[in-house]
GROMACS .gro file of C-alpha atoms in nm:
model
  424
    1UNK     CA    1   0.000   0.000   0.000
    2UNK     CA    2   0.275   0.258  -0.067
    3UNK     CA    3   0.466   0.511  -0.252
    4UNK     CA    4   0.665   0.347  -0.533
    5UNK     CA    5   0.844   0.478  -0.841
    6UNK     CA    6   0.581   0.593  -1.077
    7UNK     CA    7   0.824   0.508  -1.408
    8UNK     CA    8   0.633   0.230  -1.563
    9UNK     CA    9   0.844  -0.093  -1.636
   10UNK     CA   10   0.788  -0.327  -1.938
   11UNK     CA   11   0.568  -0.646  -1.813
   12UNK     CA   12   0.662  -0.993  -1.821
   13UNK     CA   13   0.639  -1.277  -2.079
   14UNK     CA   14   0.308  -1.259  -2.255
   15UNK     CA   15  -0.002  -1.412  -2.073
   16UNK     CA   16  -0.283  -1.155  -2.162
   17UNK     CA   17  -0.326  -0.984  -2.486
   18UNK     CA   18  -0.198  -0.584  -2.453
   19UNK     CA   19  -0.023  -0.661  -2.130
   20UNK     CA   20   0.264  -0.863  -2.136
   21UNK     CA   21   0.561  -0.820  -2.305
   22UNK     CA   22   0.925  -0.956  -2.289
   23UNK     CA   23   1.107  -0.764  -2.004
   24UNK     CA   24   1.354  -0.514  -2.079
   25UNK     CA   25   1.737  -0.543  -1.942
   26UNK     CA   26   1.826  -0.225  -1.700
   27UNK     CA   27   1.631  -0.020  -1.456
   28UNK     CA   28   1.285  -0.112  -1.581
   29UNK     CA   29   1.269  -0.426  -1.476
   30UNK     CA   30   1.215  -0.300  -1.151
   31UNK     CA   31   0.932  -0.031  -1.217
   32UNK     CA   32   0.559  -0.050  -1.194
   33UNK     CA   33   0.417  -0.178  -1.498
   34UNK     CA   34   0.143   0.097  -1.691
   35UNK     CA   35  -0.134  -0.219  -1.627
   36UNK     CA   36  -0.090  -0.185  -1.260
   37UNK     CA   37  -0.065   0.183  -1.229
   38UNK     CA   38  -0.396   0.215  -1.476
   39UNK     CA   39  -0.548  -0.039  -1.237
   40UNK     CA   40  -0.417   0.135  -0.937
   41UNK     CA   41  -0.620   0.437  -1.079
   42UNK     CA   42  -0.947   0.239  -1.153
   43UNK     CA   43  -0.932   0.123  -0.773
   44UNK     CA   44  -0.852   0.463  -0.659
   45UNK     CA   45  -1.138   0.643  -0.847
   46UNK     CA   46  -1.402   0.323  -0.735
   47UNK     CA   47  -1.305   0.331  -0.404
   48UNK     CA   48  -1.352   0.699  -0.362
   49UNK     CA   49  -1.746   0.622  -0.535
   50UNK     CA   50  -1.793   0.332  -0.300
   51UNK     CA   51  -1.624   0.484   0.027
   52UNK     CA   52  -1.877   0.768  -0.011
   53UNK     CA   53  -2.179   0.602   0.021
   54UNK     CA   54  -2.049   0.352   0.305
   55UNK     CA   55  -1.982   0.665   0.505
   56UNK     CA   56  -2.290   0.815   0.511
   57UNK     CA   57  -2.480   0.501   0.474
   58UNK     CA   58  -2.512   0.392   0.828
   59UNK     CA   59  -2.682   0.710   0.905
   60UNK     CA   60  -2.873   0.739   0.616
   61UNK     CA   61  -3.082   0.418   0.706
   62UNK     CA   62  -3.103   0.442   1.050
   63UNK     CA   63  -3.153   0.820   1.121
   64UNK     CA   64  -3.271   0.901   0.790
   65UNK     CA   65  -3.487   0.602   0.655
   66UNK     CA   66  -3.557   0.511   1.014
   67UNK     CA   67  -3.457   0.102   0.996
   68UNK     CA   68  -3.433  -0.051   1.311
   69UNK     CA   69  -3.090  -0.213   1.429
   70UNK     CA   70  -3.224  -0.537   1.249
   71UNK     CA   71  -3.281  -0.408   0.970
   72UNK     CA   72  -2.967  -0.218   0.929
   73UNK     CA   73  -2.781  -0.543   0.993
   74UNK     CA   74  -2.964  -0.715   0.725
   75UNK     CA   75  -2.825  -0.482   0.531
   76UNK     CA   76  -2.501  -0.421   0.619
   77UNK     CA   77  -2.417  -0.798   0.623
   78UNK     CA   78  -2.539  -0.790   0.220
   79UNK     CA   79  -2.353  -0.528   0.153
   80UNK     CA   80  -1.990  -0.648   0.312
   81UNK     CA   81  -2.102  -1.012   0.304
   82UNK     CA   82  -2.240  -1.024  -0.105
   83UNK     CA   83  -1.899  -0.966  -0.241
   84UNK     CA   84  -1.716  -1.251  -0.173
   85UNK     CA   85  -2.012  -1.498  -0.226
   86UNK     CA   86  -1.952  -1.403  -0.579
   87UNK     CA   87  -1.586  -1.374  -0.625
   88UNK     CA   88  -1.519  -1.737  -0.683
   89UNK     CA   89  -1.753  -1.715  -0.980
   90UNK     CA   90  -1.555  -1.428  -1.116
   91UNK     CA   91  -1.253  -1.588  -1.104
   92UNK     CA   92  -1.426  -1.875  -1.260
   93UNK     CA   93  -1.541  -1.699  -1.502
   94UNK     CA   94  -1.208  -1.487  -1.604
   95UNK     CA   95  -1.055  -1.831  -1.587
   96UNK     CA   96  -1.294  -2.028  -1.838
   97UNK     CA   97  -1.348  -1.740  -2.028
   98UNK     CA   98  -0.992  -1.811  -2.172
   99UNK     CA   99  -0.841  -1.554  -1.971
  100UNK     CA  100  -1.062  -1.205  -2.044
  101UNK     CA  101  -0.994  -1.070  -1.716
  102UNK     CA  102  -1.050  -0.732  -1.824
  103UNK     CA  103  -1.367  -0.774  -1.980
  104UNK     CA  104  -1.500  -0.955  -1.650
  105UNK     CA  105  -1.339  -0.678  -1.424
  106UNK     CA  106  -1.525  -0.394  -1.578
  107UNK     CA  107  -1.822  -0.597  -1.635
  108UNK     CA  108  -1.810  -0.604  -1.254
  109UNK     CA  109  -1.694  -0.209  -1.252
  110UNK     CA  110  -2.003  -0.127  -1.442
  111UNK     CA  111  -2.241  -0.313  -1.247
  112UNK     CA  112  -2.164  -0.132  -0.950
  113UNK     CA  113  -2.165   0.191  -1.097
  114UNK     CA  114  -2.490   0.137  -1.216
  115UNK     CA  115  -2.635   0.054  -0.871
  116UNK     CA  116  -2.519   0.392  -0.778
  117UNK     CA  117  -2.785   0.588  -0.880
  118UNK     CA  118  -3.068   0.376  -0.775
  119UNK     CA  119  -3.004   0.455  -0.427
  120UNK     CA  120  -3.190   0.805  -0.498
  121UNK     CA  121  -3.482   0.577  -0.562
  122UNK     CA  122  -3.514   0.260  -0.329
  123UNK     CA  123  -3.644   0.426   0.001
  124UNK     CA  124  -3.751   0.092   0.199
  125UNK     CA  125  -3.554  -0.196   0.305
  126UNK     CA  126  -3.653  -0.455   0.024
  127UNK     CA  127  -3.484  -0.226  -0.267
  128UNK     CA  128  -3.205  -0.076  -0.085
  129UNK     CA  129  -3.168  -0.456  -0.013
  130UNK     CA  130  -3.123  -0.534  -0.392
  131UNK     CA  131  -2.924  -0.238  -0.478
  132UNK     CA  132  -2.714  -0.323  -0.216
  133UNK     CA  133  -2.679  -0.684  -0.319
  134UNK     CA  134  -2.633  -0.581  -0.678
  135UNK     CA  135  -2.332  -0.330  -0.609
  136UNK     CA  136  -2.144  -0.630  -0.418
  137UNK     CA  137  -2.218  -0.882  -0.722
  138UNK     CA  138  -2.038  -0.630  -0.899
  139UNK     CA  139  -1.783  -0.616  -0.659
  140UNK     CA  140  -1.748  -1.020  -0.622
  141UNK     CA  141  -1.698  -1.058  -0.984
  142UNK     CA  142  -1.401  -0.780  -1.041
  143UNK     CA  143  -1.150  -0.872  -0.768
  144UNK     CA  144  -1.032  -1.163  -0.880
  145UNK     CA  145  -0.998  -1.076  -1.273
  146UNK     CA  146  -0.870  -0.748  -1.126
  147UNK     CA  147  -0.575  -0.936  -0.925
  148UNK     CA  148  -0.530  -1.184  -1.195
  149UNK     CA  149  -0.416  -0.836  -1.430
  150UNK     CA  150  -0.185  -0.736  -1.185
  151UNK     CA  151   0.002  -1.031  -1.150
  152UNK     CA  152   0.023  -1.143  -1.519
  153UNK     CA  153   0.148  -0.750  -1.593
  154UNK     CA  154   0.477  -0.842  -1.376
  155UNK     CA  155   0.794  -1.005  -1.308
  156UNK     CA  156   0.819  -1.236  -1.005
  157UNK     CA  157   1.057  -0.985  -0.884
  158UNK     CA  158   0.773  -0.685  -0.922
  159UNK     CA  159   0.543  -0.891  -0.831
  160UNK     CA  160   0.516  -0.770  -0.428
  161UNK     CA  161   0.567  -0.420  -0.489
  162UNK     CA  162   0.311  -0.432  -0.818
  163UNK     CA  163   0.001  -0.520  -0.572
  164UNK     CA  164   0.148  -0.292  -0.295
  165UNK     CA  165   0.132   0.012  -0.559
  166UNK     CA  166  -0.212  -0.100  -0.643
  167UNK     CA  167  -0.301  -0.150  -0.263
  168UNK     CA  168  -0.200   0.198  -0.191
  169UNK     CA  169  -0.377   0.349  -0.471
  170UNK     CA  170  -0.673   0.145  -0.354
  171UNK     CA  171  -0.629   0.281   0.010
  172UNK     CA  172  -0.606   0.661  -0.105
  173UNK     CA  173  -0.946   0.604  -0.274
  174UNK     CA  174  -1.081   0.479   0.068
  175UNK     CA  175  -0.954   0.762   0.257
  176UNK     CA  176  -1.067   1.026   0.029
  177UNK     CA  177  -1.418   0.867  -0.007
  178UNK     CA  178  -1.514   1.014   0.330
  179UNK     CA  179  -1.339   1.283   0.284
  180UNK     CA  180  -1.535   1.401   0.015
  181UNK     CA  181  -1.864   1.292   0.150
  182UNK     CA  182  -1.853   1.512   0.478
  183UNK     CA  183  -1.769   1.820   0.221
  184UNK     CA  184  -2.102   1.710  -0.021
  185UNK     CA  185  -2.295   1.726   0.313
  186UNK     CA  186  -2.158   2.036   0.481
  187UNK     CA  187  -2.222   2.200   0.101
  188UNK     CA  188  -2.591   2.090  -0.004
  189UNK     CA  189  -2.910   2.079   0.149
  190UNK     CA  190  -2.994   1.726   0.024
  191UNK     CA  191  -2.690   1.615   0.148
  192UNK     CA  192  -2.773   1.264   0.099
  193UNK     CA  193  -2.893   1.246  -0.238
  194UNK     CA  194  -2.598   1.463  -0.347
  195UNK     CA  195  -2.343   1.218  -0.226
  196UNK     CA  196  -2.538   0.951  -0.424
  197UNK     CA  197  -2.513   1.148  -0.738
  198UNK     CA  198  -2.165   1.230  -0.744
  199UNK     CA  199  -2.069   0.874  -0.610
  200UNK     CA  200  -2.192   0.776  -0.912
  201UNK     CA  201  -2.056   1.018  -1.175
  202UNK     CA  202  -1.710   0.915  -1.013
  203UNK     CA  203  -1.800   0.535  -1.020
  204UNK     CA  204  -1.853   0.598  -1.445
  205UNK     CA  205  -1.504   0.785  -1.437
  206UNK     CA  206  -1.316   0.454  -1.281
  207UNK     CA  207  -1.544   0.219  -1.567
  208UNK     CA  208  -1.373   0.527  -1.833
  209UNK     CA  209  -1.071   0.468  -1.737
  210UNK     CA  210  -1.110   0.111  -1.707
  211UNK     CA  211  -1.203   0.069  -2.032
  212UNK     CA  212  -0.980   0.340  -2.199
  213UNK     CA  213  -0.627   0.278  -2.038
  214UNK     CA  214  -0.631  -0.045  -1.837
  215UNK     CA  215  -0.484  -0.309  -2.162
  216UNK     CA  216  -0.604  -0.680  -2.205
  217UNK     CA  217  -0.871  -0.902  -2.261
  218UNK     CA  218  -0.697  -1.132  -2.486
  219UNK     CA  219  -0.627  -1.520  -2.404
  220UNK     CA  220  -0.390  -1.678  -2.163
  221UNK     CA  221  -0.346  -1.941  -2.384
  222UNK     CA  222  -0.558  -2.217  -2.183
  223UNK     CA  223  -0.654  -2.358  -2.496
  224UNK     CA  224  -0.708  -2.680  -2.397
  225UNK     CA  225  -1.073  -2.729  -2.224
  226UNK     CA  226  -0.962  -3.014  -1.993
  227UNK     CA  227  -0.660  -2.784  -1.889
  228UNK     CA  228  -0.898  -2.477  -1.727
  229UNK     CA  229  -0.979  -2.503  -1.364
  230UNK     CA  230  -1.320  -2.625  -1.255
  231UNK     CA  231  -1.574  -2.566  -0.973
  232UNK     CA  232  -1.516  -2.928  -0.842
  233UNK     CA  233  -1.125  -2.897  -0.820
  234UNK     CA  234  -1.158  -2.553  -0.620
  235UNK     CA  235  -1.383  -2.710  -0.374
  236UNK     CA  236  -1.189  -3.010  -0.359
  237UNK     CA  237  -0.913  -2.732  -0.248
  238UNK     CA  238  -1.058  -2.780   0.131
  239UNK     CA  239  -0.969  -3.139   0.135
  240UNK     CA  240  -0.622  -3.009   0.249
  241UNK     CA  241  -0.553  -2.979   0.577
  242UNK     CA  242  -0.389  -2.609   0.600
  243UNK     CA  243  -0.657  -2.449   0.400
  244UNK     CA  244  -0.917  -2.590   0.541
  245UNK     CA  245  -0.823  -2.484   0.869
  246UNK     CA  246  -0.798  -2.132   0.816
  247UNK     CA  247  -1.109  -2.166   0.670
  248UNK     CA  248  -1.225  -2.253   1.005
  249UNK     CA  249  -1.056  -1.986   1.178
  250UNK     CA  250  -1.190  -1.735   0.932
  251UNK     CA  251  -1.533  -1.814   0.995
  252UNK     CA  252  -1.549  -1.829   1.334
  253UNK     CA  253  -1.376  -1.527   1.388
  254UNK     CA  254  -1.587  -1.359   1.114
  255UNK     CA  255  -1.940  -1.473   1.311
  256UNK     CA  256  -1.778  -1.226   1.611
  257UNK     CA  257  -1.663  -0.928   1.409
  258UNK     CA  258  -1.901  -0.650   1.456
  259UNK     CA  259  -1.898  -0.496   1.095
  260UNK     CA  260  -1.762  -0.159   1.064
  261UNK     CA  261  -2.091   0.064   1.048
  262UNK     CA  262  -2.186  -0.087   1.402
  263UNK     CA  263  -1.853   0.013   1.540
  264UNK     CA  264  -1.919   0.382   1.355
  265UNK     CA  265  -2.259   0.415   1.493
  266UNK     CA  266  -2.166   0.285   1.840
  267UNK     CA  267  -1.907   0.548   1.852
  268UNK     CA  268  -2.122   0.790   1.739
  269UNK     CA  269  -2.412   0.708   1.990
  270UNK     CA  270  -2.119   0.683   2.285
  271UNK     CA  271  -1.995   1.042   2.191
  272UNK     CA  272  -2.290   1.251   2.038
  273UNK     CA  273  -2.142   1.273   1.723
  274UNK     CA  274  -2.308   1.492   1.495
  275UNK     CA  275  -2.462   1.372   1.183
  276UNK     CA  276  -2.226   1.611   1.017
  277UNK     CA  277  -1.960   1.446   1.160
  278UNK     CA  278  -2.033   1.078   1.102
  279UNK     CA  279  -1.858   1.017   0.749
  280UNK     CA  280  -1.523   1.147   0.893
  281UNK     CA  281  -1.544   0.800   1.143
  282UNK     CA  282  -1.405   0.559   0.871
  283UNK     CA  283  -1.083   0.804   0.816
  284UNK     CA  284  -0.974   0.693   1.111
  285UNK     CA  285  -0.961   0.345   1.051
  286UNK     CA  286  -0.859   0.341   0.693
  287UNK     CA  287  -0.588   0.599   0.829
  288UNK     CA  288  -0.452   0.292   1.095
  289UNK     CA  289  -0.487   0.069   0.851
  290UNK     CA  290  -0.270   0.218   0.600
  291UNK     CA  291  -0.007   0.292   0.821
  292UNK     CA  292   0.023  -0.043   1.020
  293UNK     CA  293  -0.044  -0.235   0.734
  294UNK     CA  294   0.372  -0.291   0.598
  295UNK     CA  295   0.501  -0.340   0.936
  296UNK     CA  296   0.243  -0.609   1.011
  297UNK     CA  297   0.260  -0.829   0.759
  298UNK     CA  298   0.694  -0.771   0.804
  299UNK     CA  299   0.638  -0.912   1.111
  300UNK     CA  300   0.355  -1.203   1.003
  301UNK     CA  301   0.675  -1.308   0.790
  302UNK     CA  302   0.931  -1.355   1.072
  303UNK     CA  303   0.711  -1.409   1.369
  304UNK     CA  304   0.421  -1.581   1.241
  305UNK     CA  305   0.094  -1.559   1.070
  306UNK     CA  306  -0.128  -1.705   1.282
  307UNK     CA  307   0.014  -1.475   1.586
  308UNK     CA  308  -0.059  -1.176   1.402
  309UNK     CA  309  -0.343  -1.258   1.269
  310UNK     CA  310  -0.538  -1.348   1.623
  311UNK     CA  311  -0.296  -1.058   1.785
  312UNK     CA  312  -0.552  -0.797   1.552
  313UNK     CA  313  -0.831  -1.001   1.688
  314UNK     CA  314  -0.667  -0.916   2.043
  315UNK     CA  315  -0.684  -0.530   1.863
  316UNK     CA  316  -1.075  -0.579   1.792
  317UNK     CA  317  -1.122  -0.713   2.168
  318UNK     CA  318  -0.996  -0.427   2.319
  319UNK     CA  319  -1.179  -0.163   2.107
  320UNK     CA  320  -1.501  -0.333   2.214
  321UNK     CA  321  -1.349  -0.329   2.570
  322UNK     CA  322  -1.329   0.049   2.565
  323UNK     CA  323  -1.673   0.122   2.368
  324UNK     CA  324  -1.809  -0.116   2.694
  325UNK     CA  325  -1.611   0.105   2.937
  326UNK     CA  326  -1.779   0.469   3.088
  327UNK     CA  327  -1.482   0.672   2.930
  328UNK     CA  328  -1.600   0.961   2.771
  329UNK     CA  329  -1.266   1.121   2.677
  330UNK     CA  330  -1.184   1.301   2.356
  331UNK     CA  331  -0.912   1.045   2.323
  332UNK     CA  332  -1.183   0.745   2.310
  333UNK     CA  333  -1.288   0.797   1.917
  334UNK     CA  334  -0.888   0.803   1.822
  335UNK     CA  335  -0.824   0.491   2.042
  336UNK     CA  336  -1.103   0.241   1.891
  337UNK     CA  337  -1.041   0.367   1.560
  338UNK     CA  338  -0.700   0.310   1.602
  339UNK     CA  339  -0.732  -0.021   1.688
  340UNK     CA  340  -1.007  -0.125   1.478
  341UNK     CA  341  -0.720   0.036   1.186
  342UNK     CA  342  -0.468  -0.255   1.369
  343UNK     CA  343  -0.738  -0.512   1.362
  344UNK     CA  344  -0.760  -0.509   0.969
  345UNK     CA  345  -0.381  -0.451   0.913
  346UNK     CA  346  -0.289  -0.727   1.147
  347UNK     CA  347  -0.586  -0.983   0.954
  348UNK     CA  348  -0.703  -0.880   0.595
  349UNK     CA  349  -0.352  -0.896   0.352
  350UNK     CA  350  -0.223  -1.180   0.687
  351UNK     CA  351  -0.508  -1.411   0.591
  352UNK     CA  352  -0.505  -1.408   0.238
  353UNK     CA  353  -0.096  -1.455   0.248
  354UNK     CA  354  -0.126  -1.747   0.478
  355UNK     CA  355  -0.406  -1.900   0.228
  356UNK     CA  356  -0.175  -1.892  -0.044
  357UNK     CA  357   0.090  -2.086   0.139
  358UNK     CA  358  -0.190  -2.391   0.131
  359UNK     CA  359  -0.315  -2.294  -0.261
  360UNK     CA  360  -0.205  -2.434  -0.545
  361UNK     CA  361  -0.117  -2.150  -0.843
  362UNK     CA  362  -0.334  -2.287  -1.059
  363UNK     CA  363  -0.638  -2.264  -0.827
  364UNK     CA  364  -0.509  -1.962  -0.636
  365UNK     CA  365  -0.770  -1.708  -0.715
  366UNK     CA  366  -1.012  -2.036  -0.638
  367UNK     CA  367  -0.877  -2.095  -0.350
  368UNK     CA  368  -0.843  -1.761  -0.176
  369UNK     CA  369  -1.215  -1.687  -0.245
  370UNK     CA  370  -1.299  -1.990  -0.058
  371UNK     CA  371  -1.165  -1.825   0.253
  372UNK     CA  372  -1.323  -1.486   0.199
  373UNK     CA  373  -1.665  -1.660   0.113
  374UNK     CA  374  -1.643  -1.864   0.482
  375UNK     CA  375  -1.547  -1.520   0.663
  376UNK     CA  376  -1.793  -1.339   0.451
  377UNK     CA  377  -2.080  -1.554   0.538
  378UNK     CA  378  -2.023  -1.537   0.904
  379UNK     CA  379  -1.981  -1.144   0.908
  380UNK     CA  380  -2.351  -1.176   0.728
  381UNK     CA  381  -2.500  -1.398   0.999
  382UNK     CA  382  -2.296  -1.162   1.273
  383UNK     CA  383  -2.429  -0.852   1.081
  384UNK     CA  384  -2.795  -1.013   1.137
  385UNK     CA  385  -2.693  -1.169   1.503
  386UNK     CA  386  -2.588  -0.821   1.640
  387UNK     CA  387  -2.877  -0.615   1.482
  388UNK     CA  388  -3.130  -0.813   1.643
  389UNK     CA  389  -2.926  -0.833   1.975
  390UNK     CA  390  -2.942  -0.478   1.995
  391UNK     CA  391  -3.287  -0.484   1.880
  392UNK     CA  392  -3.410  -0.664   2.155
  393UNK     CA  393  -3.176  -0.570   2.400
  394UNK     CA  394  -2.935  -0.278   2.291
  395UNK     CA  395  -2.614  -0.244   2.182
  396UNK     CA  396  -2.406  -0.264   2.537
  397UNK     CA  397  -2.555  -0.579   2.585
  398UNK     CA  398  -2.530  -0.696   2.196
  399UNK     CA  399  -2.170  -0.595   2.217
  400UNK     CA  400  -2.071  -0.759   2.543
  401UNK     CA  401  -2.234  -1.066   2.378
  402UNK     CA  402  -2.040  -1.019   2.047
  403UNK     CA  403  -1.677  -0.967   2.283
  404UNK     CA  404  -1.747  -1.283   2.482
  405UNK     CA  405  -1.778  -1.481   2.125
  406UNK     CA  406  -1.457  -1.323   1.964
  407UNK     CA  407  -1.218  -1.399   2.266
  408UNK     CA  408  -1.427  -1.792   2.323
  409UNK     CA  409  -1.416  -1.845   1.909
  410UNK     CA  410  -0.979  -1.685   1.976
  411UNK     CA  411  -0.881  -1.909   2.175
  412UNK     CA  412  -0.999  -2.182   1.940
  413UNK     CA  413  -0.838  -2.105   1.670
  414UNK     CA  414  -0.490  -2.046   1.887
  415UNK     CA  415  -0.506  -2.432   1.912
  416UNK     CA  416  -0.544  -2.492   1.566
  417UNK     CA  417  -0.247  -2.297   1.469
  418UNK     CA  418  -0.274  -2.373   1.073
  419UNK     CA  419  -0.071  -2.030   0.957
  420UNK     CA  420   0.276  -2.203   0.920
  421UNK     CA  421   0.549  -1.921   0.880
  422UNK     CA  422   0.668  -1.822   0.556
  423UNK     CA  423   1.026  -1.872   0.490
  424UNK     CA  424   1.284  -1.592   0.528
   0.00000   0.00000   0.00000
């Protein structure tokens, strides 16, 4: 996620039309290729669409639509639990496609921008629910084709710094997301329906430039049919041991992970945060994240995954320790979302590099999506779990409830230790 030399290096041997060429000899070899800086752009430019409506969206159903808790997390678990239901079947389909992993991508890139403006319509829970569901179909199918890109555009030894460029990129987009919602709502009257609008004139700028500058779409040269991957040999993936125990540990960690809007509007309801405040709550997070996120994984690599990974659970613990305490100090907003910033830097890019340890390459994108679709299906039944815990009983209670799971469902996974540590 990080500054690297903008120069743009030649790519690799040839393994998607437009993209790949032979490397050149001297100092380009260890530049950026244009794919992944183009991509880098498309991710920026998305994120910045999509970050705008998850800041405001939290408020904007409960305060402004008037959903209950339950119906919020309904909601929220579609929207950060849809995604990754539907990435193996973009990968799938990039794969059997004969490699068009462009032409998947921005089929996903439109379909999200497309939602965008349907939010100025749907004013009840059944088609927010849909638009919802639609813009994480959309984002479900691009990430894999959109990874795939990166990696075929470079060398093995550009290969790191390639996807941290991109990651970086991607991370900027999050941060200014926000950023630029709190200004729409500070600056219109209909603040709401102004953020939706421009989120989605930016979300048609990142399918522009998707289209315009990001090269590909040609073959990988999987000619032979018997040769491409299948839906039975990914699945067949959790037959090994590794993989499918950090399948395990995914989801049961993932059913006690409080998705990030609750944390927002618990913080919000601790402080008396104004509503003109709200979408400024996820800069503080994405700000942690960015900044933890290098040393981290560093130290995943020489101390051990699985440490690091449950040590950012140990993070997420002690955030919902202090939104359970009675401190009201101005420090408390800086201190969870500093630690809920740890929590994803110490387990998002720690889980995935600990799941390719136990993935073959030629199932990789298969196999990683596995793992996101376990965790992402128990952050949707959490989602649900903690509205309607708070529902019926608030949110101390529904968080105390959600704590004593994450430390019980912890110290389970401690003992099954399957993140071996990558060699130095």
């Amino acid at each position: 996620m990080y500054v690297a030399d903008s120069r743009a290096s030649t790519p690799a041997t040839a393994s998607v039309e437009g993209t790949a060429r032979p490397p050149r000899a001297g100092r380009y070899r260890s530049t950026v290729a244009p794919t992944v800086l183009a991509l880098g752009t498309v991710s920026l430019v998305t994120d910045v669409s999509s970050e705008m409506v998850t800041a405001v969206l939290p408020l904007y159903l409960v305060a402004g639509l008037g959903l209950s808790p339950l119906g919020f997390g309904l909601l929220d678990g579609v929207y950060n639990g849809f995604s990754a239901v539907v990435r193996l079947a973009g990968g799938h389909l990039a794969d059997r496609g004969g490699g068009r992993h462009k032409w998947v991508a921005g089929a996903g890139y439109a379909l999200s921008a497309l939602c965008k403006p349907l939010l100025l319509i749907a004013h009840t829970l059944t088609p927010i629910g849909l638009v919802l569901a639609a813009d994480r179909t959309g984002k479900g199918l691009r990430t894999a084709p959109r990874d795939a890109l990166i990696s075929l555009s470079s060398t093995p030894e550009t290969r790191g710094r390639a996807f941290g460029v991109h990651r970086a990129m991607d991370t900027a987009g999050a941060l200014l997301g926000p950023l630029a919602a709190f200004l729409i709502l500070r600056a219109t009257v209909d603040g709401y329906d102004a953020v939706f609008t421009v989120s989605s004139c930016v979300a048609v700028l990142g399918v522009l430039i998707l289209v315009l500058f990001v090269p590909g779409g040609g073959r990988t040269g999987t000619a032979d049919p018997a040769a491409r991957p299948t839906l039975r040999a990914a699945l067949g993936l959790l037959s090994h041991r590794d993989l499918r125990r950090i399948t395990v540990c995914a989801l049961l960690l993932g059913l006690a992970t409080v998705s990030d809007s609750f944390v927002y509007l618990l913080l919000q309801r601790r402080l008396g945060v104004p509503d003109r405040w709200f979408a400024l709550l996820p800069l503080g997070t994405a700000a942690a994240f960015l900044l933890l996120a290098v040393p981290l994984g560093r130290l995943a690599d020489h101390w051990g995954r699985w440490r690091v990974f449950l040590a950012g659970h140990g993070a997420l613990l002690l955030a919902y320790a202090l939104l359970l305490t009675s401190w009201h100090g101005t420090a408390l907003p800086y201190a969870v979302l500093a630690l809920h910033g740890t929590f994803y830097a110490a387990t998002d890019g720690v889980l995935m590099a600990a799941a390719s340890d136990s993935v073959p390459e030629a199932l990789r994108s298969s196999g990683l999506a596995l793992v996101q679709t376990g965790q992402a299906g128990a952050r949707f039944a959490c989602s649900l779990g903690f509205g309607a815990a708070w529902t019926l009983w608030g949110d101390r209670t529904a968080l105390s409830v959600s704590a004593v799971v994450l430390a019980v469902c912890a110290a389970y996974a401690l003992t099954l230790r399957p993140f071996r540590k990558a060699p130095s």
